[in-house]
């Protein structure tokens, strides 16, 4: 009997230890395939490469991380469980007290809060920051975060004429040595962002220029989210491609075969 109890305790300890000792990559992979995610969200894994993307950015599960404007929360669903045990995770979503915003800026935060409330075992530690520049323009205390992440947002900021304000604020709230991580639909080099942003695309040159103006240093680029099949010349812009399929059933198979957009993946660092 004593031998049985001893072996049981060893097995239990080993199981608990292995769960605690999961690498960050293993935690990301477990989260991205979690049964709490919808099938449509999981289907995006093959286009968005979360393991390789977050590894390139240098994510550590003990970091203090801020995600900017998470939209439907595709990456939030992955980051929240990965950081829940040891790190700190916040999302900056649209400020509901700011009037005159597009309707989705009121609906998506409501949906996000409902999802958080329905799944406290995943989202109970996530902090929420209200952020709708220029009216609501602060992300909090300076030098607060090890990492700031933004996925497919820059074109909107350029279109609103306030992109530099965003990059300046990211630099302010990053800790010295912290990183800004950008994934963005990529326009051709040398193109005018004022012309490409309405179609959802911005060049790497433009993003790098804004980050450098904020005092950040380009540390590395990755092609993990590149897509050479994206011609970037669609009448309905990047939203012609999945997952939006703005043309509905018109040439849907063709656009599905192209896949999601060609994207830059850039890592900037705030000097020590």
PDB file of C-alpha atoms in Angstrom:
ATOM      1  CA  UNK A   1       0.000   0.000   0.000  1.00  0.00           C
ATOM      2  CA  UNK A   2       2.809   2.407   0.909  1.00  0.00           C
ATOM      3  CA  UNK A   3       4.535   1.589  -2.372  1.00  0.00           C
ATOM      4  CA  UNK A   4       1.333   2.380  -4.291  1.00  0.00           C
ATOM      5  CA  UNK A   5       0.936   5.754  -2.531  1.00  0.00           C
ATOM      6  CA  UNK A   6       4.597   6.554  -3.129  1.00  0.00           C
ATOM      7  CA  UNK A   7       4.316   5.810  -6.856  1.00  0.00           C
ATOM      8  CA  UNK A   8       1.062   7.787  -7.086  1.00  0.00           C
ATOM      9  CA  UNK A   9       2.691  10.838  -5.485  1.00  0.00           C
ATOM     10  CA  UNK A  10       5.674  10.600  -7.835  1.00  0.00           C
ATOM     11  CA  UNK A  11       3.339  10.448 -10.859  1.00  0.00           C
ATOM     12  CA  UNK A  12       1.272  13.350  -9.571  1.00  0.00           C
ATOM     13  CA  UNK A  13       4.371  15.463  -8.945  1.00  0.00           C
ATOM     14  CA  UNK A  14       5.789  14.672 -12.360  1.00  0.00           C
ATOM     15  CA  UNK A  15       2.514  15.592 -14.068  1.00  0.00           C
ATOM     16  CA  UNK A  16       2.222  18.864 -12.156  1.00  0.00           C
ATOM     17  CA  UNK A  17       5.871  19.669 -12.726  1.00  0.00           C
ATOM     18  CA  UNK A  18       5.655  19.053 -16.483  1.00  0.00           C
ATOM     19  CA  UNK A  19       2.573  21.298 -16.706  1.00  0.00           C
ATOM     20  CA  UNK A  20       4.421  24.053 -14.876  1.00  0.00           C
ATOM     21  CA  UNK A  21       7.527  23.559 -16.984  1.00  0.00           C
ATOM     22  CA  UNK A  22       5.839  24.034 -20.364  1.00  0.00           C
ATOM     23  CA  UNK A  23       7.846  26.280 -22.638  1.00  0.00           C
ATOM     24  CA  UNK A  24       6.268  29.495 -23.865  1.00  0.00           C
ATOM     25  CA  UNK A  25       6.002  27.979 -27.353  1.00  0.00           C
ATOM     26  CA  UNK A  26       4.160  24.972 -25.917  1.00  0.00           C
ATOM     27  CA  UNK A  27       1.792  27.270 -24.020  1.00  0.00           C
ATOM     28  CA  UNK A  28       1.107  29.258 -27.187  1.00  0.00           C
ATOM     29  CA  UNK A  29       0.425  26.080 -29.153  1.00  0.00           C
ATOM     30  CA  UNK A  30      -1.916  24.782 -26.471  1.00  0.00           C
ATOM     31  CA  UNK A  31      -3.784  28.100 -26.315  1.00  0.00           C
ATOM     32  CA  UNK A  32      -4.122  28.543 -30.073  1.00  0.00           C
ATOM     33  CA  UNK A  33      -5.793  25.119 -30.317  1.00  0.00           C
ATOM     34  CA  UNK A  34      -7.805  25.497 -27.118  1.00  0.00           C
ATOM     35  CA  UNK A  35     -11.368  24.201 -27.049  1.00  0.00           C
ATOM     36  CA  UNK A  36     -12.516  27.616 -25.797  1.00  0.00           C
ATOM     37  CA  UNK A  37     -11.770  29.055 -29.261  1.00  0.00           C
ATOM     38  CA  UNK A  38     -14.235  28.901 -32.145  1.00  0.00           C
ATOM     39  CA  UNK A  39     -13.479  26.806 -35.209  1.00  0.00           C
ATOM     40  CA  UNK A  40     -13.230  29.953 -37.318  1.00  0.00           C
ATOM     41  CA  UNK A  41     -10.590  31.414 -34.982  1.00  0.00           C
ATOM     42  CA  UNK A  42      -8.564  28.200 -34.922  1.00  0.00           C
ATOM     43  CA  UNK A  43      -8.714  28.070 -38.736  1.00  0.00           C
ATOM     44  CA  UNK A  44      -6.696  31.304 -38.841  1.00  0.00           C
ATOM     45  CA  UNK A  45      -3.715  29.653 -37.117  1.00  0.00           C
ATOM     46  CA  UNK A  46      -2.222  28.540 -40.417  1.00  0.00           C
ATOM     47  CA  UNK A  47      -2.236  32.108 -41.726  1.00  0.00           C
ATOM     48  CA  UNK A  48      -1.138  33.931 -38.593  1.00  0.00           C
ATOM     49  CA  UNK A  49       1.618  31.621 -37.304  1.00  0.00           C
ATOM     50  CA  UNK A  50       1.266  32.547 -33.616  1.00  0.00           C
ATOM     51  CA  UNK A  51       4.040  30.275 -32.320  1.00  0.00           C
ATOM     52  CA  UNK A  52       6.688  31.558 -34.718  1.00  0.00           C
ATOM     53  CA  UNK A  53       5.440  35.156 -34.538  1.00  0.00           C
ATOM     54  CA  UNK A  54       5.466  35.388 -30.748  1.00  0.00           C
ATOM     55  CA  UNK A  55       8.789  33.551 -30.547  1.00  0.00           C
ATOM     56  CA  UNK A  56      10.292  36.105 -32.959  1.00  0.00           C
ATOM     57  CA  UNK A  57       8.929  38.931 -30.815  1.00  0.00           C
ATOM     58  CA  UNK A  58      10.589  37.379 -27.763  1.00  0.00           C
ATOM     59  CA  UNK A  59       7.474  36.750 -25.696  1.00  0.00           C
ATOM     60  CA  UNK A  60       8.169  35.498 -22.186  1.00  0.00           C
ATOM     61  CA  UNK A  61       5.321  34.382 -19.950  1.00  0.00           C
ATOM     62  CA  UNK A  62       6.604  36.567 -17.103  1.00  0.00           C
ATOM     63  CA  UNK A  63       6.423  39.796 -19.114  1.00  0.00           C
ATOM     64  CA  UNK A  64       4.073  42.741 -18.721  1.00  0.00           C
ATOM     65  CA  UNK A  65       2.352  42.883 -22.124  1.00  0.00           C
ATOM     66  CA  UNK A  66      -0.069  45.338 -23.737  1.00  0.00           C
ATOM     67  CA  UNK A  67      -2.069  44.509 -26.879  1.00  0.00           C
ATOM     68  CA  UNK A  68      -3.433  47.490 -28.832  1.00  0.00           C
ATOM     69  CA  UNK A  69      -6.961  47.398 -30.270  1.00  0.00           C
ATOM     70  CA  UNK A  70      -7.472  43.620 -30.340  1.00  0.00           C
ATOM     71  CA  UNK A  71     -10.582  43.732 -32.546  1.00  0.00           C
ATOM     72  CA  UNK A  72     -12.329  40.375 -32.227  1.00  0.00           C
ATOM     73  CA  UNK A  73      -9.582  39.234 -29.867  1.00  0.00           C
ATOM     74  CA  UNK A  74      -7.838  36.685 -32.065  1.00  0.00           C
ATOM     75  CA  UNK A  75      -4.451  37.125 -30.389  1.00  0.00           C
ATOM     76  CA  UNK A  76      -6.043  37.994 -27.040  1.00  0.00           C
ATOM     77  CA  UNK A  77      -7.379  34.443 -26.881  1.00  0.00           C
ATOM     78  CA  UNK A  78      -3.819  33.162 -27.085  1.00  0.00           C
ATOM     79  CA  UNK A  79      -2.010  35.729 -24.963  1.00  0.00           C
ATOM     80  CA  UNK A  80      -4.410  35.682 -22.008  1.00  0.00           C
ATOM     81  CA  UNK A  81      -3.877  32.031 -20.982  1.00  0.00           C
ATOM     82  CA  UNK A  82      -0.145  32.138 -21.778  1.00  0.00           C
ATOM     83  CA  UNK A  83       0.455  35.141 -19.494  1.00  0.00           C
ATOM     84  CA  UNK A  84      -2.178  34.350 -16.852  1.00  0.00           C
ATOM     85  CA  UNK A  85       0.033  32.415 -14.470  1.00  0.00           C
ATOM     86  CA  UNK A  86       3.176  34.532 -14.202  1.00  0.00           C
ATOM     87  CA  UNK A  87       2.921  37.667 -16.341  1.00  0.00           C
ATOM     88  CA  UNK A  88       0.644  40.671 -16.659  1.00  0.00           C
ATOM     89  CA  UNK A  89      -1.567  41.225 -19.687  1.00  0.00           C
ATOM     90  CA  UNK A  90      -3.631  44.255 -20.693  1.00  0.00           C
ATOM     91  CA  UNK A  91      -5.630  45.124 -23.782  1.00  0.00           C
ATOM     92  CA  UNK A  92      -6.201  48.681 -24.969  1.00  0.00           C
ATOM     93  CA  UNK A  93      -9.654  48.885 -26.491  1.00  0.00           C
ATOM     94  CA  UNK A  94     -11.792  51.773 -27.688  1.00  0.00           C
ATOM     95  CA  UNK A  95     -13.036  54.215 -25.075  1.00  0.00           C
ATOM     96  CA  UNK A  96     -16.818  53.910 -24.875  1.00  0.00           C
ATOM     97  CA  UNK A  97     -17.134  57.446 -23.494  1.00  0.00           C
ATOM     98  CA  UNK A  98     -15.751  59.011 -26.668  1.00  0.00           C
ATOM     99  CA  UNK A  99     -18.596  60.004 -28.978  1.00  0.00           C
ATOM    100  CA  UNK A 100     -18.724  59.876 -32.757  1.00  0.00           C
ATOM    101  CA  UNK A 101     -16.681  56.725 -33.328  1.00  0.00           C
ATOM    102  CA  UNK A 102     -17.605  54.048 -35.910  1.00  0.00           C
ATOM    103  CA  UNK A 103     -20.162  51.595 -34.580  1.00  0.00           C
ATOM    104  CA  UNK A 104     -17.757  48.663 -34.311  1.00  0.00           C
ATOM    105  CA  UNK A 105     -15.775  50.598 -31.709  1.00  0.00           C
ATOM    106  CA  UNK A 106     -18.738  50.306 -29.369  1.00  0.00           C
ATOM    107  CA  UNK A 107     -19.839  46.780 -30.277  1.00  0.00           C
ATOM    108  CA  UNK A 108     -16.502  44.948 -30.203  1.00  0.00           C
ATOM    109  CA  UNK A 109     -15.577  46.069 -26.670  1.00  0.00           C
ATOM    110  CA  UNK A 110     -18.994  44.906 -25.446  1.00  0.00           C
ATOM    111  CA  UNK A 111     -18.421  41.527 -27.052  1.00  0.00           C
ATOM    112  CA  UNK A 112     -14.943  41.384 -25.537  1.00  0.00           C
ATOM    113  CA  UNK A 113     -16.200  42.112 -22.011  1.00  0.00           C
ATOM    114  CA  UNK A 114     -18.928  39.478 -22.437  1.00  0.00           C
ATOM    115  CA  UNK A 115     -16.340  36.911 -23.512  1.00  0.00           C
ATOM    116  CA  UNK A 116     -14.132  37.796 -20.552  1.00  0.00           C
ATOM    117  CA  UNK A 117     -17.030  37.434 -18.126  1.00  0.00           C
ATOM    118  CA  UNK A 118     -18.106  34.096 -19.603  1.00  0.00           C
ATOM    119  CA  UNK A 119     -14.594  32.608 -19.341  1.00  0.00           C
ATOM    120  CA  UNK A 120     -13.016  33.812 -16.076  1.00  0.00           C
ATOM    121  CA  UNK A 121     -10.667  30.815 -16.007  1.00  0.00           C
ATOM    122  CA  UNK A 122      -8.938  32.374 -19.031  1.00  0.00           C
ATOM    123  CA  UNK A 123      -9.554  36.119 -18.883  1.00  0.00           C
ATOM    124  CA  UNK A 124      -9.968  37.032 -15.200  1.00  0.00           C
ATOM    125  CA  UNK A 125      -6.471  38.524 -14.990  1.00  0.00           C
ATOM    126  CA  UNK A 126      -6.708  40.663 -18.154  1.00  0.00           C
ATOM    127  CA  UNK A 127      -6.666  44.416 -17.518  1.00  0.00           C
ATOM    128  CA  UNK A 128      -8.517  46.756 -19.884  1.00  0.00           C
ATOM    129  CA  UNK A 129      -7.290  50.211 -20.902  1.00  0.00           C
ATOM    130  CA  UNK A 130      -9.622  52.690 -22.638  1.00  0.00           C
ATOM    131  CA  UNK A 131      -7.814  54.233 -25.583  1.00  0.00           C
ATOM    132  CA  UNK A 132      -9.343  56.293 -28.404  1.00  0.00           C
ATOM    133  CA  UNK A 133      -6.910  59.024 -29.487  1.00  0.00           C
ATOM    134  CA  UNK A 134      -6.928  61.924 -29.773  1.00  0.00           C
ATOM    135  CA  UNK A 135      -9.724  62.331 -27.180  1.00  0.00           C
ATOM    136  CA  UNK A 136      -8.603  59.453 -24.940  1.00  0.00           C
ATOM    137  CA  UNK A 137      -4.886  59.383 -25.565  1.00  0.00           C
ATOM    138  CA  UNK A 138      -3.098  57.782 -22.610  1.00  0.00           C
ATOM    139  CA  UNK A 139      -2.101  54.142 -22.210  1.00  0.00           C
ATOM    140  CA  UNK A 140      -1.153  54.678 -18.588  1.00  0.00           C
ATOM    141  CA  UNK A 141       2.000  55.207 -16.596  1.00  0.00           C
ATOM    142  CA  UNK A 142       5.294  55.709 -18.423  1.00  0.00           C
ATOM    143  CA  UNK A 143       7.791  52.812 -18.521  1.00  0.00           C
ATOM    144  CA  UNK A 144       5.116  50.227 -17.661  1.00  0.00           C
ATOM    145  CA  UNK A 145       5.348  47.438 -20.244  1.00  0.00           C
ATOM    146  CA  UNK A 146       7.977  44.998 -21.436  1.00  0.00           C
ATOM    147  CA  UNK A 147       6.124  44.488 -24.706  1.00  0.00           C
ATOM    148  CA  UNK A 148       3.518  46.349 -26.770  1.00  0.00           C
ATOM    149  CA  UNK A 149       1.832  44.400 -29.570  1.00  0.00           C
ATOM    150  CA  UNK A 150      -0.248  45.621 -32.491  1.00  0.00           C
ATOM    151  CA  UNK A 151      -1.721  43.402 -35.176  1.00  0.00           C
ATOM    152  CA  UNK A 152      -3.073  44.829 -38.454  1.00  0.00           C
ATOM    153  CA  UNK A 153      -3.942  48.285 -37.094  1.00  0.00           C
ATOM    154  CA  UNK A 154      -1.468  50.773 -38.554  1.00  0.00           C
ATOM    155  CA  UNK A 155      -3.410  51.469 -41.768  1.00  0.00           C
ATOM    156  CA  UNK A 156      -6.334  52.742 -39.706  1.00  0.00           C
ATOM    157  CA  UNK A 157      -4.153  55.128 -37.743  1.00  0.00           C
ATOM    158  CA  UNK A 158      -2.590  56.459 -40.929  1.00  0.00           C
ATOM    159  CA  UNK A 159      -6.030  56.919 -42.433  1.00  0.00           C
ATOM    160  CA  UNK A 160      -7.115  58.940 -39.401  1.00  0.00           C
ATOM    161  CA  UNK A 161      -3.977  61.074 -39.536  1.00  0.00           C
ATOM    162  CA  UNK A 162      -2.864  60.189 -36.006  1.00  0.00           C
ATOM    163  CA  UNK A 163      -0.423  57.309 -36.542  1.00  0.00           C
ATOM    164  CA  UNK A 164       2.593  59.138 -35.131  1.00  0.00           C
ATOM    165  CA  UNK A 165       0.664  59.853 -31.931  1.00  0.00           C
ATOM    166  CA  UNK A 166       0.216  56.115 -31.439  1.00  0.00           C
ATOM    167  CA  UNK A 167       3.894  55.329 -31.899  1.00  0.00           C
ATOM    168  CA  UNK A 168       4.897  58.143 -29.548  1.00  0.00           C
ATOM    169  CA  UNK A 169       2.576  56.759 -26.877  1.00  0.00           C
ATOM    170  CA  UNK A 170       3.901  53.223 -27.332  1.00  0.00           C
ATOM    171  CA  UNK A 171       7.429  54.494 -26.775  1.00  0.00           C
ATOM    172  CA  UNK A 172       6.337  56.380 -23.659  1.00  0.00           C
ATOM    173  CA  UNK A 173       4.747  53.385 -21.901  1.00  0.00           C
ATOM    174  CA  UNK A 174       7.439  50.872 -22.843  1.00  0.00           C
ATOM    175  CA  UNK A 175      10.092  50.182 -20.258  1.00  0.00           C
ATOM    176  CA  UNK A 176      13.657  50.973 -21.289  1.00  0.00           C
ATOM    177  CA  UNK A 177      14.724  47.886 -23.196  1.00  0.00           C
ATOM    178  CA  UNK A 178      11.096  46.982 -23.946  1.00  0.00           C
ATOM    179  CA  UNK A 179       9.884  45.996 -27.412  1.00  0.00           C
ATOM    180  CA  UNK A 180       7.211  47.220 -29.800  1.00  0.00           C
ATOM    181  CA  UNK A 181       5.960  44.409 -32.031  1.00  0.00           C
ATOM    182  CA  UNK A 182       4.133  45.203 -35.273  1.00  0.00           C
ATOM    183  CA  UNK A 183       2.281  42.968 -37.705  1.00  0.00           C
ATOM    184  CA  UNK A 184       0.715  44.923 -40.559  1.00  0.00           C
ATOM    185  CA  UNK A 185      -0.637  44.371 -44.083  1.00  0.00           C
ATOM    186  CA  UNK A 186       2.374  45.314 -46.201  1.00  0.00           C
ATOM    187  CA  UNK A 187       2.349  47.748 -49.137  1.00  0.00           C
ATOM    188  CA  UNK A 188       5.185  47.863 -51.629  1.00  0.00           C
ATOM    189  CA  UNK A 189       8.319  49.734 -50.588  1.00  0.00           C
ATOM    190  CA  UNK A 190       8.295  53.411 -51.508  1.00  0.00           C
ATOM    191  CA  UNK A 191       4.515  53.716 -51.815  1.00  0.00           C
ATOM    192  CA  UNK A 192       2.656  56.635 -50.271  1.00  0.00           C
ATOM    193  CA  UNK A 193       0.930  55.480 -47.057  1.00  0.00           C
ATOM    194  CA  UNK A 194      -1.796  58.082 -47.536  1.00  0.00           C
ATOM    195  CA  UNK A 195      -2.745  56.315 -50.757  1.00  0.00           C
ATOM    196  CA  UNK A 196      -2.302  52.691 -49.642  1.00  0.00           C
ATOM    197  CA  UNK A 197      -3.803  52.942 -46.135  1.00  0.00           C
ATOM    198  CA  UNK A 198      -7.421  53.186 -47.366  1.00  0.00           C
ATOM    199  CA  UNK A 199      -6.855  49.787 -49.001  1.00  0.00           C
ATOM    200  CA  UNK A 200      -5.491  48.402 -45.708  1.00  0.00           C
ATOM    201  CA  UNK A 201      -1.798  48.383 -46.610  1.00  0.00           C
ATOM    202  CA  UNK A 202       1.187  50.394 -45.346  1.00  0.00           C
ATOM    203  CA  UNK A 203       4.826  50.013 -46.386  1.00  0.00           C
ATOM    204  CA  UNK A 204       7.534  48.850 -44.014  1.00  0.00           C
ATOM    205  CA  UNK A 205       9.383  52.093 -44.749  1.00  0.00           C
ATOM    206  CA  UNK A 206       6.490  54.144 -43.397  1.00  0.00           C
ATOM    207  CA  UNK A 207       6.156  52.075 -40.213  1.00  0.00           C
ATOM    208  CA  UNK A 208       9.898  52.171 -39.550  1.00  0.00           C
ATOM    209  CA  UNK A 209       9.972  55.941 -40.055  1.00  0.00           C
ATOM    210  CA  UNK A 210       7.189  56.486 -37.497  1.00  0.00           C
ATOM    211  CA  UNK A 211       8.755  54.141 -34.951  1.00  0.00           C
ATOM    212  CA  UNK A 212      12.151  55.812 -35.320  1.00  0.00           C
ATOM    213  CA  UNK A 213      10.555  59.246 -34.919  1.00  0.00           C
ATOM    214  CA  UNK A 214       9.189  57.990 -31.589  1.00  0.00           C
ATOM    215  CA  UNK A 215      12.710  57.071 -30.479  1.00  0.00           C
ATOM    216  CA  UNK A 216      12.482  53.334 -31.114  1.00  0.00           C
ATOM    217  CA  UNK A 217      15.154  51.274 -32.842  1.00  0.00           C
ATOM    218  CA  UNK A 218      14.385  48.638 -35.484  1.00  0.00           C
ATOM    219  CA  UNK A 219      15.908  45.455 -34.119  1.00  0.00           C
ATOM    220  CA  UNK A 220      14.733  42.745 -36.514  1.00  0.00           C
ATOM    221  CA  UNK A 221      12.350  41.819 -39.335  1.00  0.00           C
ATOM    222  CA  UNK A 222      10.743  38.458 -40.037  1.00  0.00           C
ATOM    223  CA  UNK A 223       9.021  37.009 -43.101  1.00  0.00           C
ATOM    224  CA  UNK A 224       6.975  34.569 -41.024  1.00  0.00           C
ATOM    225  CA  UNK A 225       3.730  36.308 -42.074  1.00  0.00           C
ATOM    226  CA  UNK A 226       4.661  37.037 -45.676  1.00  0.00           C
ATOM    227  CA  UNK A 227       2.410  35.956 -48.555  1.00  0.00           C
ATOM    228  CA  UNK A 228       3.844  36.396 -52.077  1.00  0.00           C
ATOM    229  CA  UNK A 229       0.443  35.477 -53.576  1.00  0.00           C
ATOM    230  CA  UNK A 230      -1.109  38.705 -52.296  1.00  0.00           C
ATOM    231  CA  UNK A 231      -1.213  41.100 -55.289  1.00  0.00           C
ATOM    232  CA  UNK A 232      -2.496  43.999 -53.122  1.00  0.00           C
ATOM    233  CA  UNK A 233      -4.534  45.470 -55.985  1.00  0.00           C
ATOM    234  CA  UNK A 234      -8.103  44.546 -55.051  1.00  0.00           C
ATOM    235  CA  UNK A 235     -10.981  46.950 -55.581  1.00  0.00           C
ATOM    236  CA  UNK A 236     -12.156  46.326 -52.008  1.00  0.00           C
ATOM    237  CA  UNK A 237      -8.648  46.392 -50.596  1.00  0.00           C
ATOM    238  CA  UNK A 238      -7.220  43.848 -48.205  1.00  0.00           C
ATOM    239  CA  UNK A 239     -10.746  43.030 -47.015  1.00  0.00           C
ATOM    240  CA  UNK A 240     -11.296  41.182 -50.293  1.00  0.00           C
ATOM    241  CA  UNK A 241      -9.148  38.383 -48.864  1.00  0.00           C
ATOM    242  CA  UNK A 242     -10.009  36.049 -45.990  1.00  0.00           C
ATOM    243  CA  UNK A 243     -11.203  36.287 -43.351  1.00  0.00           C
ATOM    244  CA  UNK A 244     -13.350  39.279 -44.448  1.00  0.00           C
ATOM    245  CA  UNK A 245     -14.323  38.173 -47.990  1.00  0.00           C
ATOM    246  CA  UNK A 246     -15.933  41.542 -48.632  1.00  0.00           C
ATOM    247  CA  UNK A 247     -17.126  40.415 -52.091  1.00  0.00           C
ATOM    248  CA  UNK A 248     -19.028  37.555 -50.451  1.00  0.00           C
ATOM    249  CA  UNK A 249     -19.306  34.723 -52.998  1.00  0.00           C
ATOM    250  CA  UNK A 250     -17.747  36.578 -55.943  1.00  0.00           C
ATOM    251  CA  UNK A 251     -14.497  34.730 -56.795  1.00  0.00           C
ATOM    252  CA  UNK A 252     -14.448  33.428 -53.250  1.00  0.00           C
ATOM    253  CA  UNK A 253     -12.453  30.323 -54.118  1.00  0.00           C
ATOM    254  CA  UNK A 254      -9.791  32.430 -55.826  1.00  0.00           C
ATOM    255  CA  UNK A 255      -9.355  34.683 -52.813  1.00  0.00           C
ATOM    256  CA  UNK A 256      -9.452  31.748 -50.414  1.00  0.00           C
ATOM    257  CA  UNK A 257      -6.617  30.179 -52.391  1.00  0.00           C
ATOM    258  CA  UNK A 258      -4.564  33.373 -51.993  1.00  0.00           C
ATOM    259  CA  UNK A 259      -5.054  33.262 -48.238  1.00  0.00           C
ATOM    260  CA  UNK A 260      -4.648  36.121 -45.802  1.00  0.00           C
ATOM    261  CA  UNK A 261      -2.616  39.209 -46.662  1.00  0.00           C
ATOM    262  CA  UNK A 262       1.107  39.666 -47.060  1.00  0.00           C
ATOM    263  CA  UNK A 263       2.279  41.089 -43.727  1.00  0.00           C
ATOM    264  CA  UNK A 264       5.367  42.686 -42.316  1.00  0.00           C
ATOM    265  CA  UNK A 265       6.528  41.469 -38.905  1.00  0.00           C
ATOM    266  CA  UNK A 266       8.798  44.004 -37.196  1.00  0.00           C
ATOM    267  CA  UNK A 267      10.410  44.214 -33.741  1.00  0.00           C
ATOM    268  CA  UNK A 268      11.517  47.585 -32.338  1.00  0.00           C
ATOM    269  CA  UNK A 269      13.281  48.221 -29.052  1.00  0.00           C
ATOM    270  CA  UNK A 270      13.239  51.194 -26.718  1.00  0.00           C
ATOM    271  CA  UNK A 271      16.848  52.126 -25.881  1.00  0.00           C
ATOM    272  CA  UNK A 272      18.002  51.451 -22.336  1.00  0.00           C
TER     273      UNK A 272
END
